[in-house]
mmCIF file of C-alpha atoms in Angstrom:
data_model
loop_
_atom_site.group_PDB
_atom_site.id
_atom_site.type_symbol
_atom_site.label_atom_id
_atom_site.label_comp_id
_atom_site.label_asym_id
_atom_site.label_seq_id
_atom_site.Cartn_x
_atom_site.Cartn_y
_atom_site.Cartn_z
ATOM 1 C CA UNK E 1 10.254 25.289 -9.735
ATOM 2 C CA UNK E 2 8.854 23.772 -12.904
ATOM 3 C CA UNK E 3 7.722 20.409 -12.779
ATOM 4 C CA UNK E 4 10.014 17.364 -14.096
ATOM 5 C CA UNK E 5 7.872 14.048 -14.083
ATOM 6 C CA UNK E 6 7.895 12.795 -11.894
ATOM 7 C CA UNK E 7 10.603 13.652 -9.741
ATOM 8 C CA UNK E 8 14.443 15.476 -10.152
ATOM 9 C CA UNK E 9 16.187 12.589 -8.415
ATOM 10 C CA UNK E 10 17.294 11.511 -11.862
ATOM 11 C CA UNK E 11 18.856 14.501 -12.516
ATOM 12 C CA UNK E 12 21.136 14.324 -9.328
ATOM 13 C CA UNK E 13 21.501 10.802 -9.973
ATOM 14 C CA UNK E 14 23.893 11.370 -13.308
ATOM 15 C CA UNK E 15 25.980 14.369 -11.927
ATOM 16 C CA UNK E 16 26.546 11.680 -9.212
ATOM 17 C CA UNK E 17 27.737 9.123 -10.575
ATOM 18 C CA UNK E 18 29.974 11.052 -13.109
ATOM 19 C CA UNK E 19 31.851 13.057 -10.774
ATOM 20 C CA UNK E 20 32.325 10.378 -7.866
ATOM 21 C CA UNK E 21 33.206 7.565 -10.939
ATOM 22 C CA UNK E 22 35.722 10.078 -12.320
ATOM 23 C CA UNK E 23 37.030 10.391 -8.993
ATOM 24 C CA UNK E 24 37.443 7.136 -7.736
ATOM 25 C CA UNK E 25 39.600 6.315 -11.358
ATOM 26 C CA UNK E 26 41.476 9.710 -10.452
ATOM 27 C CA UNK E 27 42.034 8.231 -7.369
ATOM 28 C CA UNK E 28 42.996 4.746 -7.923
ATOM 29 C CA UNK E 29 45.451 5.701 -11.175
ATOM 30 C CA UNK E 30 47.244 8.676 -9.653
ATOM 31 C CA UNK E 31 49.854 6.763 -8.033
ATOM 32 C CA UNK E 32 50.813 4.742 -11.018
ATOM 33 C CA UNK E 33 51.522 8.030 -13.163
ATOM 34 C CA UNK E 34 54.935 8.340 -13.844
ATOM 35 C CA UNK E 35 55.172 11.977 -14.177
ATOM 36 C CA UNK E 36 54.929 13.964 -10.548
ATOM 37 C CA UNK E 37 53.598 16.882 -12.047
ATOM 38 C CA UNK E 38 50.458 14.584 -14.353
ATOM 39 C CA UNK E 39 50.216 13.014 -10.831
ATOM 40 C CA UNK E 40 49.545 16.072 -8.794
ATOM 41 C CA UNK E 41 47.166 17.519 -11.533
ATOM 42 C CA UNK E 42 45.423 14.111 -11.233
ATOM 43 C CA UNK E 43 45.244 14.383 -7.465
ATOM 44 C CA UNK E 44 43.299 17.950 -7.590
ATOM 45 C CA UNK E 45 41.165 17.058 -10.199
ATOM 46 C CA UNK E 46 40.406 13.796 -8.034
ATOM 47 C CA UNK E 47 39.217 15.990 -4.802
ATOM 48 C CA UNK E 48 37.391 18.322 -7.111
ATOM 49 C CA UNK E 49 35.538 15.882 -7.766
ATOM 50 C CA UNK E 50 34.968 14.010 -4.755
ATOM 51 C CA UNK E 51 33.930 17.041 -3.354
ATOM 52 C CA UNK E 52 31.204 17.969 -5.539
ATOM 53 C CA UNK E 53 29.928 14.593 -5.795
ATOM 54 C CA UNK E 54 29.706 14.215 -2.356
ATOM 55 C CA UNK E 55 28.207 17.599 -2.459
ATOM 56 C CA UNK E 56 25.517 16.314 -5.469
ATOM 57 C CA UNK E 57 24.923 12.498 -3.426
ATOM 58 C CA UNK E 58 23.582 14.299 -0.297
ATOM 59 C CA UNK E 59 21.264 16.543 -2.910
ATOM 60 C CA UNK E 60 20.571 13.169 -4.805
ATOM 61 C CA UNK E 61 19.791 11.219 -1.718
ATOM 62 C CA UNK E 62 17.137 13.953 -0.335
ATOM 63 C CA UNK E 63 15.651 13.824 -3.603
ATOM 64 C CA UNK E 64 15.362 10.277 -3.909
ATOM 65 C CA UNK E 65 13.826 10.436 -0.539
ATOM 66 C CA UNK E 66 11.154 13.070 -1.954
ATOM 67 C CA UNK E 67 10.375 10.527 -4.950
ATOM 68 C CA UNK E 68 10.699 7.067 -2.860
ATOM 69 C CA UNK E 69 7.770 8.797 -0.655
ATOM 70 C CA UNK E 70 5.734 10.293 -3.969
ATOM 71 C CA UNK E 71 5.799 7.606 -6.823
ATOM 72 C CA UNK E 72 3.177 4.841 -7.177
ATOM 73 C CA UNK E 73 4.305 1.788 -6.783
ATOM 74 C CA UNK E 74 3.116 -2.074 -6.027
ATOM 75 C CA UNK E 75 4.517 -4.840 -3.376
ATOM 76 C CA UNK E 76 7.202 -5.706 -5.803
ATOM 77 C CA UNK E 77 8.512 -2.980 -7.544
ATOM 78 C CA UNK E 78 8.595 -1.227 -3.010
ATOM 79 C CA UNK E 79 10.966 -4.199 -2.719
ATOM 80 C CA UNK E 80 13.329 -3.083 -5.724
ATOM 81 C CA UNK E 81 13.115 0.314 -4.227
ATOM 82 C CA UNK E 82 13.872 -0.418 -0.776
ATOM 83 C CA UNK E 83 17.171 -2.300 -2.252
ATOM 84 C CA UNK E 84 18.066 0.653 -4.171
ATOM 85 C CA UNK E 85 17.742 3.142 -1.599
ATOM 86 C CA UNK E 86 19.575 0.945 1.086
ATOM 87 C CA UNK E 87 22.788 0.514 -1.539
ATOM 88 C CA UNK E 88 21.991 4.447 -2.153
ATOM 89 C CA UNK E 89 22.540 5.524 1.458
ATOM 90 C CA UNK E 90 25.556 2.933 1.917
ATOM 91 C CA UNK E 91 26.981 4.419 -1.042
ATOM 92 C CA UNK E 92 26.527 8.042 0.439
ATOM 93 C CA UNK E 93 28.070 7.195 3.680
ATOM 94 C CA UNK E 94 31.052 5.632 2.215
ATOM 95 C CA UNK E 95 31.571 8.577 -0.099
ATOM 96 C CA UNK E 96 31.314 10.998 2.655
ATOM 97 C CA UNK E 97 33.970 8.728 4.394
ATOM 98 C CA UNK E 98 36.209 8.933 1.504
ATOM 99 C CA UNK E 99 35.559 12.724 1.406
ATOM 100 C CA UNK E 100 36.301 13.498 5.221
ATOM 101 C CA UNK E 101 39.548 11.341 4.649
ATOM 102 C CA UNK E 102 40.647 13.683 1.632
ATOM 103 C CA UNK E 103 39.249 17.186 3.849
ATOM 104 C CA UNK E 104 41.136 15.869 6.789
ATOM 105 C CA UNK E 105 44.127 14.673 5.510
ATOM 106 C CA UNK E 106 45.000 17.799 3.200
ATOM 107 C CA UNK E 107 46.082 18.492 0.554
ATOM 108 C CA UNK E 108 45.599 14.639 -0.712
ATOM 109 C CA UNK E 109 45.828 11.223 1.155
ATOM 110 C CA UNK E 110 49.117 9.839 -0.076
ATOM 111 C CA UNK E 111 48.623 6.770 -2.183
ATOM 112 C CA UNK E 112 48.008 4.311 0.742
ATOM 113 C CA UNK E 113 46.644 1.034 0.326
ATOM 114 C CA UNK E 114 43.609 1.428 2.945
ATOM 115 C CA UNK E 115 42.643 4.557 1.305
ATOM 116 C CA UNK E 116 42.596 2.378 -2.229
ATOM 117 C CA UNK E 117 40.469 -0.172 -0.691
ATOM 118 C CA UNK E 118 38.029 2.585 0.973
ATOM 119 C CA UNK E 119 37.736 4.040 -2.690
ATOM 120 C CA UNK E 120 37.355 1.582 -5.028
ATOM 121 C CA UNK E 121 34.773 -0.590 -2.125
ATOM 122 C CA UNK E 122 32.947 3.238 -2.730
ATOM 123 C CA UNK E 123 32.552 3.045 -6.327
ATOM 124 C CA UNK E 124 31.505 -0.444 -6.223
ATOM 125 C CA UNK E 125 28.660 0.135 -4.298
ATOM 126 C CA UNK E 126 27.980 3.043 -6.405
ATOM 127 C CA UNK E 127 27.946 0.972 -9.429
ATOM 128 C CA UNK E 128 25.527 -1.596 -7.522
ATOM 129 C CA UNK E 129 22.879 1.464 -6.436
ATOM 130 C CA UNK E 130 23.361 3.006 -9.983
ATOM 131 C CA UNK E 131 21.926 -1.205 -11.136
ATOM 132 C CA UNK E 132 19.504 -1.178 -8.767
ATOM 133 C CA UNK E 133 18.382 2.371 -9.479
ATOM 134 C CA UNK E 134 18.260 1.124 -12.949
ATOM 135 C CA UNK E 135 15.784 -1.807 -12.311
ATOM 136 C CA UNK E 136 13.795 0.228 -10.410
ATOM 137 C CA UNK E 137 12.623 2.439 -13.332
ATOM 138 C CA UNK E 138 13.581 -0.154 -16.562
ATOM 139 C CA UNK E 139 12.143 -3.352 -14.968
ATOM 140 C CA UNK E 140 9.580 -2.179 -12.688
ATOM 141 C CA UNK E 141 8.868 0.797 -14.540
ATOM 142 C CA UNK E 142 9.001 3.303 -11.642
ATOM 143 C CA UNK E 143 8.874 7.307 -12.291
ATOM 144 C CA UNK E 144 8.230 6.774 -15.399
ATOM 145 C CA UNK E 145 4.606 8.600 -16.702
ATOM 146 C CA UNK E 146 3.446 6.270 -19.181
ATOM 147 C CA UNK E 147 4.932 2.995 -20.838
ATOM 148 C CA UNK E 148 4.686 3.296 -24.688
ATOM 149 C CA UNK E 149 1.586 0.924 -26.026
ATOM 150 C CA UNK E 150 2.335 -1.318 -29.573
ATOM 151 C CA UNK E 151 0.332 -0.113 -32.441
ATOM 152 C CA UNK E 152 -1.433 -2.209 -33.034
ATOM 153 C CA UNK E 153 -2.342 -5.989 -31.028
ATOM 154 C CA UNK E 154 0.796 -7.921 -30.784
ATOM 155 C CA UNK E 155 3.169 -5.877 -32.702
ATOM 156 C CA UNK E 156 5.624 -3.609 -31.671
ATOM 157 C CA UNK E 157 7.624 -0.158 -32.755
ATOM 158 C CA UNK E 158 10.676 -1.626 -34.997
ATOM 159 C CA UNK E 159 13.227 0.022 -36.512
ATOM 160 C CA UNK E 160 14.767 -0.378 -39.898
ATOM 161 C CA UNK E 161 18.412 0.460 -40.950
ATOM 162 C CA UNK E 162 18.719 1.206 -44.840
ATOM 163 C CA UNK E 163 20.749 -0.672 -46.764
ATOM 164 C CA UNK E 164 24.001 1.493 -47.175
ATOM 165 C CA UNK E 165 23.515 0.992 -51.029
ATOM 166 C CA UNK E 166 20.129 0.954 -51.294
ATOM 167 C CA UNK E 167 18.809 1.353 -54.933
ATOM 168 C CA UNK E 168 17.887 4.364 -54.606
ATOM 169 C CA UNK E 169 21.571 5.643 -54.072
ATOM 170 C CA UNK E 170 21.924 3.318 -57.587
ATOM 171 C CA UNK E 171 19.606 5.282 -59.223
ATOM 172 C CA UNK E 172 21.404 8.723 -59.496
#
């Protein structure tokens, strides 16, 4: 397996959040669609979903295990991780509540209130892990190989947007 530094949790991390977040909307809109047959279609792709992103947080989770255990990190930036990873595994075991729900109430849980709740509590804590997972590496600067250096002392990288009629575009 080739290396990806430092770790492939990030990897499992975006097919994780896309398929659970698309499910959880799937979820939470189907029962306002007018038409049955949009409704139904909405329902399947829904448990598609939930399935494989329950399926892809279980793979995420072990590898943010492996790369919670293998990155260096100080006092501070073990804190942020330890937050991350305890929103992570309460997000995982929610999901994988919502998902035995769906498998054992087949072929979809009808629209129910509870359900609703269990969902869209889910996705929240998703969305908090995904923040925390996010200050982990942007703030902290976890994973991450090395942090770009300015070019020269106290001067940064900028970027400059040209002028959408610059002279040269005058000149021809």
């Amino acid at each position: 397996m080739p290396e990806i530094i430092p770790n492939w949790h990030p990897i499992g991390v975006h097919f994780t959040i896309a398929l659970l977040s698309l499910a959880a909307a799937l979820y939470l809109t189907a029962p306002w669609l007018k038409s049955a047959a949009l409704r139904e279609q909405a329902l399947i792709v829904a448990r598609w979903n939930l399935l494989f992103g329950a399926g892809f947080a279980i793979v995420t989770a072990i590898l943010g295990w492996l790369a919670f255990n293998s990155v260096t990190h100080d006092t501070p930036s073990h804190a942020a991780m330890v937050e991350h990873r305890n929103w992570a595994l309460t997000a995982l075991a929610l999901f994988l509540l919502v998902a035995g729900w769906v498998l054992w109430r087949p072929p979809y849980p009808r629209p129910r209130v509870v359900f609703a709740a269990l969902v869209l509590v889910a996705w929240a804590v998703l969305a908090v892990t995904g923040w925390h997972g996010g200050e982990v590496v942007f703030r902290y600067g976890i994973g991450v190989k090395s942090l770009p250096k300015p070019e020269q002392e106290g001067a940064g990288h900028t970027h400059v947007m040209p002028d959408e009629h610059s002279a040269q575009d005058h000149a021809h």
